[in-house]
Amino acid sequence: MNSRFYITTPIYYPNGEPHLGSVYTTVICDVVARFHRLQGRETFFLTGTDEHGTKMEKAAAEAGVPPLELATRYADLFRAVWAELGISNDDFIRTTEPRHKQAVTRIFQRLVDQGDIYLGSYEGWYDEGQEEFVTETEAKLNEFKSKISGKPLSRYSEPSYFFRLSRFVAPIIEHIEKNPTFVIPTGRRNEVLSKLRAGVDDLSVSRTALSWGIPLPNDPKHVVYVWIDALTNYITALGYQSDDASRFEAFWPADVHVIGKDILWFHTVYWPAMLLSLGIELPKTVAAHGWWVRGGMKAGKSTGGITTLAEIRELVAKYDLDSLRYHLLRAAPFGADLEWSVEEFEKSFNELANVLGNCLNRTLKMIGKYRGGVLGPVSHAPSELDQSLMAAIDRLPSALAEAYEKLELQQAVMLPIELARQTNGYIDATAPFSLAKDPAKAAQLDTVLHLSVQAIYRALVSLIPVLPAKALEGIRQLGVDPASFGKDPAKLWEQLPLGHKVREGSPLFPRIEK
Ligand code: ME8
């Protein structure tokens, strides 16, 4: 396993508040980044804002402020919200920062030097919402409306520089075919492959009709069209084409770009093509998650129906942040669409309370009552039930690592809960309260208490990336100071020693008054 890990979110348009969609992607990345940090990998987690282009220019005009002012207003809000939600990003890039603009200029010049840029004229259909030119066939197919927002497409004609995307189609197909995890989930991979095989035009990469962008080094009447400007953030933030490229050397290629499926094509075709032209390695994985939908349509700023920042804040205040994080990953397998409902959220919250919280609580109570909080041995031949719980405890670290590696995130968050569920069943079946009545069964009682404590401890450790506050609170109740983990990941998976003393507990997920 590589000792470094680099993960990115898309850079969001700062033309409105963060909402459930951007929170979803960002929380996914945060959980995965925290997992890899916990495993001892040097991790770099990048997010940021995409500030140039028609969309920003228009939003600014509507708000009656210069584009940079609008961008700054919302970029600051994004930053503040990520801090409020405990997001552990290592950097936040804004595409209007000098470090980005300077590197993009150099990158563009390199594409020119490679012979991959030529001047042509663009005429065609354009999806304003997506900032994307649409082919004649596709436009016709959707009755000249946006596939995403349903709004009418616009007609454009202007001189434009083109990037020789067509040159890279064959190598990209080959790369995707040879690397089954380059695009995940598999359904998305097949989608990209069949679209690629149908043929791809060269890509218009500059605009004259737009002034809000980075001027081309070779022809400043044009500005860089948004996708080159946006996608390159993943390397400019690492210092590519700057005076200090050490981060780029250390962290590139990215382990995973997490994106919504709306921007799959750009990340799996345009971006690799640019990288191939620049002679840079391709990212290892582009992982596309599903959409939060309402009434079958993608929910969003322009399409509506998206759970707002205010609603998210209200929920976090009423319940807690960790439960929201859990729910976002628990709600559906990675890649599937999701529909928000408070009832579904409450189911996840209750699962945490009734399975995890309850398991911790009853374990602490029992060991307190029967053994003064001190962990005894497993000193008799384990029963089948004991053995099955031992095996589950042993299996969890590798099962967890595999789930995170494959980005099976619903699995990753549920595996520890399943261990707690099994432990609850084990406690029900072994009935410690009746074992306690019979002095001849003291060794059996020790075993039940021992295994229950080890199991809930392991479940909580496994949940640190998902429930950073609650898991540590539970771990402290178990009498362990999380600081004692230090930097050695092996420490995490150590079992509690005999004679270990737990503390008293209080419910991790207190019942909510309705
Ligand atoms: O596309 N469900 O920015 P953007 C799930 N700037 N995720 C959603 C969502 C929904 N309903 N709505 C938004 C851009 N998202 C470009 C990206 S990257 C080099 C440039 C999330 O502000 C999801 O991650 O429109 C999606 O990919 C992203 O927000 C789009 O954010």
XYZ file of C-alpha atoms and ligand atoms in Angstrom:
545
model
C 0.000 0.000 0.000
C 1.256 3.431 -0.942
C 1.998 5.419 2.190
C 0.396 8.556 0.750
C -3.202 9.208 -0.132
C -4.678 12.056 -2.150
C -8.442 12.632 -2.372
C -10.413 15.486 -3.901
C -13.952 16.834 -4.074
C -15.109 18.703 -7.172
C -14.567 22.419 -6.823
C -17.996 23.876 -6.267
C -19.421 26.968 -7.944
C -19.549 29.691 -5.315
C -22.785 31.101 -6.694
C -24.962 29.990 -3.820
C -24.840 28.288 -0.467
C -23.504 24.782 0.042
C -26.394 22.318 0.166
C -27.019 18.643 0.671
C -25.321 17.760 -2.655
C -22.042 19.511 -1.904
C -22.208 18.443 1.739
C -22.678 14.840 0.602
C -19.591 14.756 -1.620
C -17.508 16.590 0.944
C -18.527 14.339 3.836
C -17.763 11.244 1.731
C -14.259 12.569 1.075
C -13.823 13.541 4.696
C -14.720 10.071 5.973
C -12.400 8.398 3.480
C -9.574 10.848 4.208
C -9.972 10.286 7.944
C -9.876 6.533 7.453
C -6.599 6.695 5.545
C -5.065 9.127 8.044
C -6.055 6.760 10.819
C -4.340 3.947 8.947
C -1.149 5.967 9.082
C -1.094 7.197 5.495
C 0.074 10.724 4.810
C -3.144 12.128 3.442
C -3.975 15.191 1.414
C -7.621 16.145 1.092
C -8.447 18.956 -1.306
C -11.615 20.931 -1.895
C -12.312 24.396 -3.217
C -14.350 26.639 -5.470
C -14.654 27.034 -9.245
C -14.968 30.747 -9.749
C -14.699 31.615 -13.453
C -17.106 31.241 -16.350
C -20.536 32.198 -17.590
C -22.355 30.727 -14.658
C -20.504 32.884 -12.145
C -20.633 35.934 -14.395
C -24.390 35.612 -14.761
C -25.023 34.995 -11.073
C -22.925 38.053 -10.235
C -24.833 40.208 -12.718
C -28.087 39.039 -11.159
C -26.788 39.855 -7.694
C -25.542 43.238 -8.962
C -21.960 42.682 -7.787
C -18.659 42.019 -9.584
C -18.007 38.265 -10.102
C -15.047 38.213 -7.726
C -17.131 39.727 -4.967
C -19.810 37.091 -5.365
C -17.188 34.354 -5.517
C -15.482 35.617 -2.380
C -18.750 35.859 -0.512
C -19.630 32.234 -1.192
C -16.101 30.826 -1.110
C -15.863 32.234 2.419
C -19.188 30.620 3.243
C -18.062 27.247 1.852
C -14.917 27.454 3.946
C -16.869 28.367 7.064
C -19.438 25.612 6.531
C -16.738 22.982 6.058
C -15.165 24.111 9.316
C -18.565 24.047 11.013
C -19.146 20.488 9.749
C -15.719 19.362 10.965
C -14.396 18.712 7.460
C -10.694 17.900 7.637
C -9.558 19.262 4.262
C -5.858 20.101 4.007
C -6.288 22.834 1.438
C -9.018 24.912 -0.181
C -8.301 26.172 -3.651
C -10.059 29.068 -5.326
C -9.554 29.259 -9.079
C -9.195 33.037 -8.849
C -6.076 32.714 -6.701
C -2.791 33.726 -8.348
C -1.306 30.271 -7.675
C -4.021 28.708 -9.822
C -4.188 31.340 -12.562
C -0.454 31.338 -13.067
C -0.276 27.558 -13.295
C -3.250 27.382 -15.696
C -1.548 29.867 -17.996
C 1.552 27.695 -18.033
C -0.456 24.527 -18.508
C -2.294 26.039 -21.464
C 0.995 27.063 -23.032
C 2.261 23.509 -22.605
C -0.807 22.157 -24.390
C -0.091 24.653 -27.200
C 3.561 23.557 -27.289
C 2.449 19.944 -27.547
C 0.545 20.834 -30.717
C -2.732 19.880 -29.097
C -4.397 23.294 -29.423
C -5.619 24.861 -32.705
C -7.796 27.809 -33.664
C -11.180 27.024 -35.152
C -14.657 28.303 -34.998
C -17.311 26.969 -32.805
C -20.928 26.881 -33.707
C -23.401 24.797 -31.865
C -25.529 24.207 -28.879
C -24.565 25.127 -25.379
C -26.023 24.107 -22.036
C -25.657 27.176 -19.843
C -26.436 25.314 -16.646
C -23.786 22.678 -17.275
C -21.370 25.062 -19.075
C -21.112 22.434 -21.731
C -21.385 22.357 -25.512
C -23.847 19.732 -26.654
C -23.529 17.830 -29.939
C -26.191 18.246 -32.622
C -27.347 14.651 -32.131
C -27.606 14.975 -28.399
C -29.340 18.343 -28.663
C -31.908 16.883 -31.053
C -32.430 13.850 -28.867
C -33.381 16.069 -25.957
C -35.514 18.448 -28.052
C -32.834 21.146 -27.731
C -33.234 21.227 -23.991
C -30.719 20.526 -21.247
C -30.611 16.877 -20.261
C -29.959 17.956 -16.695
C -32.100 21.020 -16.047
C -34.643 20.745 -18.882
C -33.972 24.392 -19.810
C -33.626 25.334 -23.529
C -30.105 25.142 -25.007
C -28.503 28.317 -26.416
C -27.003 28.758 -29.896
C -23.415 29.990 -30.119
C -20.970 30.831 -32.883
C -17.505 32.224 -32.212
C -13.813 31.777 -32.891
C -12.453 29.298 -30.424
C -9.331 27.357 -29.688
C -9.789 23.633 -29.725
C -8.035 20.891 -27.842
C -7.334 17.750 -29.868
C -9.445 15.539 -27.678
C -10.017 13.089 -30.535
C -6.305 12.216 -30.451
C -6.687 10.763 -26.976
C -9.845 8.722 -27.398
C -8.066 5.447 -28.203
C -5.545 5.710 -25.335
C -8.316 6.598 -22.895
C -10.454 3.646 -23.978
C -7.427 1.428 -23.555
C -6.684 2.870 -20.132
C -10.246 2.348 -18.921
C -10.286 -1.191 -20.279
C -6.989 -2.065 -18.615
C -7.863 -0.468 -15.283
C -11.204 -1.748 -14.001
C -11.147 0.625 -11.039
C -10.285 3.768 -12.999
C -13.996 4.593 -13.177
C -16.310 3.331 -10.479
C -19.008 2.127 -10.082
C -18.820 -0.294 -13.024
C -22.094 0.918 -14.506
C -20.577 4.375 -14.959
C -17.464 2.863 -16.479
C -19.541 1.120 -19.137
C -21.437 4.330 -19.794
C -18.211 6.242 -20.449
C -16.788 3.470 -22.607
C -19.803 3.290 -24.873
C -19.964 7.069 -25.255
C -16.247 7.116 -26.096
C -16.647 4.349 -28.655
C -19.414 6.339 -30.351
C -16.785 8.969 -31.231
C -15.736 12.246 -29.687
C -15.195 15.680 -31.241
C -12.337 17.983 -30.371
C -13.048 20.217 -27.448
C -13.616 23.948 -27.539
C -11.399 25.322 -24.807
C -11.560 29.089 -25.155
C -14.161 31.796 -25.378
C -14.125 35.349 -26.650
C -17.666 36.173 -25.587
C -16.665 35.813 -21.984
C -14.366 38.075 -20.046
C -14.544 36.441 -16.611
C -11.733 33.944 -16.955
C -8.015 33.408 -17.379
C -6.665 34.983 -20.623
C -4.915 32.605 -23.040
C -1.156 33.075 -23.022
C -1.027 32.861 -26.809
C -4.105 35.006 -27.572
C -5.411 37.096 -24.649
C -8.666 38.021 -26.442
C -9.745 34.553 -25.447
C -10.194 33.256 -21.951
C -9.706 29.652 -20.917
C -12.982 27.813 -21.172
C -14.102 26.578 -17.825
C -13.283 22.854 -17.878
C -9.537 23.318 -18.377
C -9.556 26.021 -15.745
C -11.562 23.876 -13.307
C -10.082 20.400 -13.718
C -6.505 21.561 -13.396
C -7.204 22.632 -9.793
C -6.342 19.086 -8.777
C -2.720 19.683 -9.750
C -2.336 23.434 -9.374
C -3.268 23.105 -5.691
C -0.327 20.731 -5.325
C 2.009 23.289 -6.838
C 2.288 21.850 -10.335
C 3.994 24.460 -12.552
C 4.893 26.567 -9.531
C 8.219 27.254 -7.868
C 7.558 24.519 -5.351
C 6.171 21.338 -6.858
C 7.133 19.119 -3.940
C 3.546 18.373 -3.008
C 2.777 17.477 -6.584
C 5.745 15.124 -6.629
C 4.604 13.574 -3.349
C 0.863 13.220 -3.869
C 0.173 12.935 -7.576
C -1.432 10.820 -9.010
C -4.597 11.316 -6.981
C -5.928 8.164 -5.405
C -9.482 9.252 -5.982
C -11.467 12.121 -7.407
C -14.901 11.857 -5.807
C -17.547 13.513 -7.982
C -21.271 13.508 -8.654
C -22.284 11.570 -11.750
C -23.198 14.874 -13.454
C -19.531 15.596 -14.114
C -18.366 12.079 -14.930
C -17.545 12.700 -18.590
C -15.316 15.673 -17.852
C -13.366 13.740 -15.260
C -12.992 10.525 -17.198
C -12.391 11.934 -20.692
C -11.378 15.622 -20.767
C -9.181 15.408 -17.690
C -7.276 12.252 -18.679
C -6.808 13.676 -22.191
C -5.268 16.852 -20.792
C -3.034 14.854 -18.499
C -1.919 12.609 -21.358
C -1.063 15.659 -23.432
C 0.909 17.113 -20.507
C 2.662 13.778 -19.984
C 1.298 13.391 -16.458
C 0.081 10.170 -14.871
C -3.672 9.680 -14.685
C -5.536 9.644 -11.374
C -6.050 6.149 -10.000
C -9.808 6.334 -9.590
C -12.675 8.594 -10.508
C -15.581 7.653 -8.270
C -19.011 8.943 -9.216
C -21.696 9.006 -6.581
C -25.409 9.248 -7.251
C -27.689 12.235 -7.000
C -29.985 13.373 -4.304
C -33.182 13.437 -6.298
C -36.621 14.806 -5.721
C -39.515 13.463 -7.755
C -37.034 11.599 -9.970
C -35.107 14.780 -10.915
C -31.666 15.813 -9.702
C -32.122 18.203 -6.811
C -29.944 21.296 -6.984
C -29.523 25.025 -6.847
C -30.958 25.598 -10.319
C -33.345 22.640 -10.454
C -34.682 23.088 -6.901
C -35.782 20.529 -4.342
C -32.436 20.339 -2.610
C -32.136 20.203 1.170
C -30.717 23.592 2.113
C -27.911 24.656 4.379
C -30.471 26.022 6.852
C -32.231 22.651 6.960
C -28.920 20.852 7.432
C -27.954 23.180 10.264
C -31.309 22.664 11.948
C -30.902 18.906 11.789
C -27.385 19.009 13.188
C -28.531 21.255 16.038
C -31.431 18.958 16.883
C -29.574 15.660 16.535
C -25.828 15.797 16.043
C -23.293 16.096 13.266
C -22.032 12.529 13.439
C -25.473 11.052 12.879
C -25.809 13.129 9.728
C -22.423 11.894 8.502
C -23.461 8.333 9.201
C -26.768 8.723 7.434
C -25.244 10.238 4.298
C -23.067 7.178 3.778
C -25.563 4.678 5.139
C -28.532 5.829 3.080
C -27.609 4.052 -0.182
C -24.789 2.064 -1.748
C -22.165 4.377 -3.235
C -23.228 5.329 -6.749
C -26.981 4.980 -6.290
C -29.383 7.921 -6.286
C -30.916 8.951 -3.006
C -33.995 10.755 -1.827
C -33.820 12.852 1.309
C -36.380 12.357 4.040
C -36.227 13.203 7.720
C -37.900 9.839 8.458
C -35.015 8.013 6.765
C -32.527 10.129 8.663
C -34.282 9.246 11.907
C -34.016 5.556 11.058
C -30.255 5.938 10.817
C -30.164 7.924 14.041
C -32.208 5.245 15.806
C -29.926 2.569 14.447
C -26.963 4.338 16.009
C -28.821 4.810 19.290
C -30.392 1.361 19.520
C -27.565 -0.732 18.160
C -24.298 1.083 18.842
C -25.215 3.318 21.769
C -27.218 0.594 23.441
C -24.461 -1.990 23.033
C -21.936 0.330 24.671
C -24.310 1.275 27.429
C -25.352 -2.202 28.447
C -21.786 -3.522 28.220
C -20.496 -0.769 30.505
C -23.381 -1.281 32.911
C -22.821 -5.038 33.142
C -19.098 -4.923 33.630
C -19.553 -2.152 36.192
C -22.178 -4.050 38.106
C -20.657 -7.537 37.995
C -16.912 -6.861 37.919
C -16.411 -3.330 39.225
C -15.580 -2.170 35.684
C -12.528 -4.443 35.391
C -11.930 -6.669 32.377
C -11.580 -10.342 33.237
C -10.172 -13.213 31.179
C -11.589 -15.728 28.737
C -10.648 -18.683 30.867
C -12.921 -21.476 29.714
C -13.345 -23.224 26.392
C -15.239 -20.744 24.200
C -18.685 -21.771 23.033
C -19.783 -21.529 19.418
C -21.376 -18.165 20.126
C -18.172 -16.906 21.749
C -16.131 -18.101 18.815
C -18.365 -16.490 16.293
C -18.088 -13.134 18.070
C -14.292 -13.522 18.371
C -14.074 -14.210 14.665
C -16.182 -11.143 13.881
C -13.915 -8.965 16.039
C -10.836 -10.332 14.295
C -12.288 -9.916 10.835
C -13.399 -6.309 11.136
C -10.113 -4.437 10.429
C -9.423 -6.212 7.144
C -13.077 -6.149 6.053
C -13.145 -2.437 6.793
C -9.939 -1.738 4.873
C -11.291 -3.626 1.907
C -14.587 -1.731 1.960
C -12.764 1.624 2.079
C -10.359 0.533 -0.634
C -13.264 -0.331 -2.933
C -15.221 2.735 -1.814
C -18.050 0.474 -0.704
C -18.888 3.121 1.812
C -22.275 1.895 2.905
C -20.505 -1.330 3.853
C -17.686 0.574 5.483
C -20.002 2.434 7.841
C -22.284 -0.510 8.519
C -19.679 -3.188 9.248
C -18.965 -1.821 12.745
C -22.700 -1.427 13.385
C -23.183 -5.055 12.375
C -20.559 -6.051 14.938
C -22.462 -4.102 17.605
C -25.677 -5.763 16.457
C -24.084 -9.183 16.741
C -22.805 -8.261 20.202
C -26.294 -7.257 21.301
C -27.578 -10.608 20.064
C -24.741 -12.331 21.873
C -25.605 -10.591 25.126
C -29.269 -11.509 24.709
C -28.379 -15.142 24.013
C -25.812 -15.573 26.791
C -27.967 -13.737 29.378
C -25.232 -12.367 31.673
C -27.794 -11.354 34.302
C -28.642 -15.011 34.921
C -24.987 -16.135 34.670
C -24.306 -13.623 37.444
C -26.715 -15.426 39.739
C -24.736 -18.653 39.604
C -21.203 -18.559 41.098
C -20.338 -21.724 39.138
C -20.742 -19.711 35.948
C -18.295 -16.949 36.891
C -15.813 -17.916 34.164
C -18.566 -17.896 31.568
C -19.682 -14.465 32.730
C -16.094 -13.215 32.472
C -15.988 -14.431 28.894
C -19.246 -12.742 27.926
C -18.155 -9.456 29.478
C -14.690 -9.690 27.986
C -15.884 -10.334 24.465
C -18.649 -7.739 24.625
C -16.179 -5.064 25.710
C -13.642 -6.013 23.027
C -16.363 -6.052 20.375
C -17.866 -2.660 21.164
C -14.382 -1.198 21.498
C -13.441 -2.421 18.046
C -16.722 -1.203 16.578
C -16.107 2.267 18.022
C -12.503 2.423 16.800
C -13.718 1.448 13.339
C -16.217 4.278 13.410
C -13.728 7.064 14.201
C -13.683 8.282 10.568
C -17.476 8.370 10.382
C -18.384 9.544 13.886
C -15.294 11.499 14.930
C -16.893 12.931 18.073
C -19.201 10.116 19.155
C -16.729 7.298 18.564
C -14.072 9.038 20.650
C -16.618 9.747 23.366
C -17.479 6.038 23.477
C -13.819 5.066 23.470
C -13.239 7.349 26.460
C -16.165 5.751 28.270
C -14.401 2.447 27.700
C -11.478 3.885 29.656
C -9.147 4.482 26.719
C -7.527 7.827 26.031
C -7.582 8.230 22.220
C -4.308 10.173 22.512
C -2.690 6.874 23.442
C -3.121 5.677 19.831
C -0.295 7.990 18.863
C 0.756 7.687 15.266
C 1.023 3.923 15.183
C -2.014 2.517 13.357
C -1.369 -0.942 14.830
C -2.318 0.498 18.244
C -5.871 1.007 17.048
C -6.455 -2.639 16.563
C -4.967 -3.816 19.817
C -7.415 -5.463 22.186
C -7.916 -4.126 25.673
C -5.626 -5.837 28.211
C -6.818 -7.968 31.112
C -7.399 -5.862 34.177
C -8.319 -2.838 32.024
C -10.773 -0.602 33.799
C -13.690 0.974 31.962
C -15.466 4.129 33.062
C -19.108 4.826 33.535
C -21.168 5.539 30.483
C -23.865 7.940 29.468
C -25.936 7.469 26.289
C -23.995 8.396 23.131
C -27.182 9.219 21.248
C -29.681 10.617 23.745
C -33.335 10.322 22.801
C -34.652 13.402 21.018
C -37.729 15.164 22.360
C -40.160 15.580 19.482
O -20.131 21.037 -11.300
N -26.781 15.130 -5.493
O -19.824 22.526 -9.559
P -21.218 22.446 -8.796
C -25.520 14.790 -5.244
N -17.714 23.490 -10.694
N -24.479 15.617 -5.408
C -24.736 16.840 -5.840
C -26.036 17.291 -6.117
C -27.093 16.360 -5.920
N -28.356 16.669 -6.136
N -25.957 18.553 -6.532
C -24.656 18.902 -6.504
C -19.485 21.890 -10.724
N -23.908 17.868 -6.078
C -18.114 22.252 -11.237
C -17.161 21.133 -10.891
S -14.741 19.997 -10.762
C -13.275 20.211 -11.510
C -15.758 21.304 -11.344
C -22.446 17.852 -5.881
O -21.205 23.518 -7.765
C -21.758 16.769 -6.688
O -20.486 16.512 -6.126
O -22.338 22.416 -9.757
C -21.535 17.431 -8.006
O -20.562 16.787 -8.780
C -21.110 18.807 -7.540
O -21.920 19.054 -6.382
C -21.346 19.874 -8.580
O -21.093 21.093 -8.002
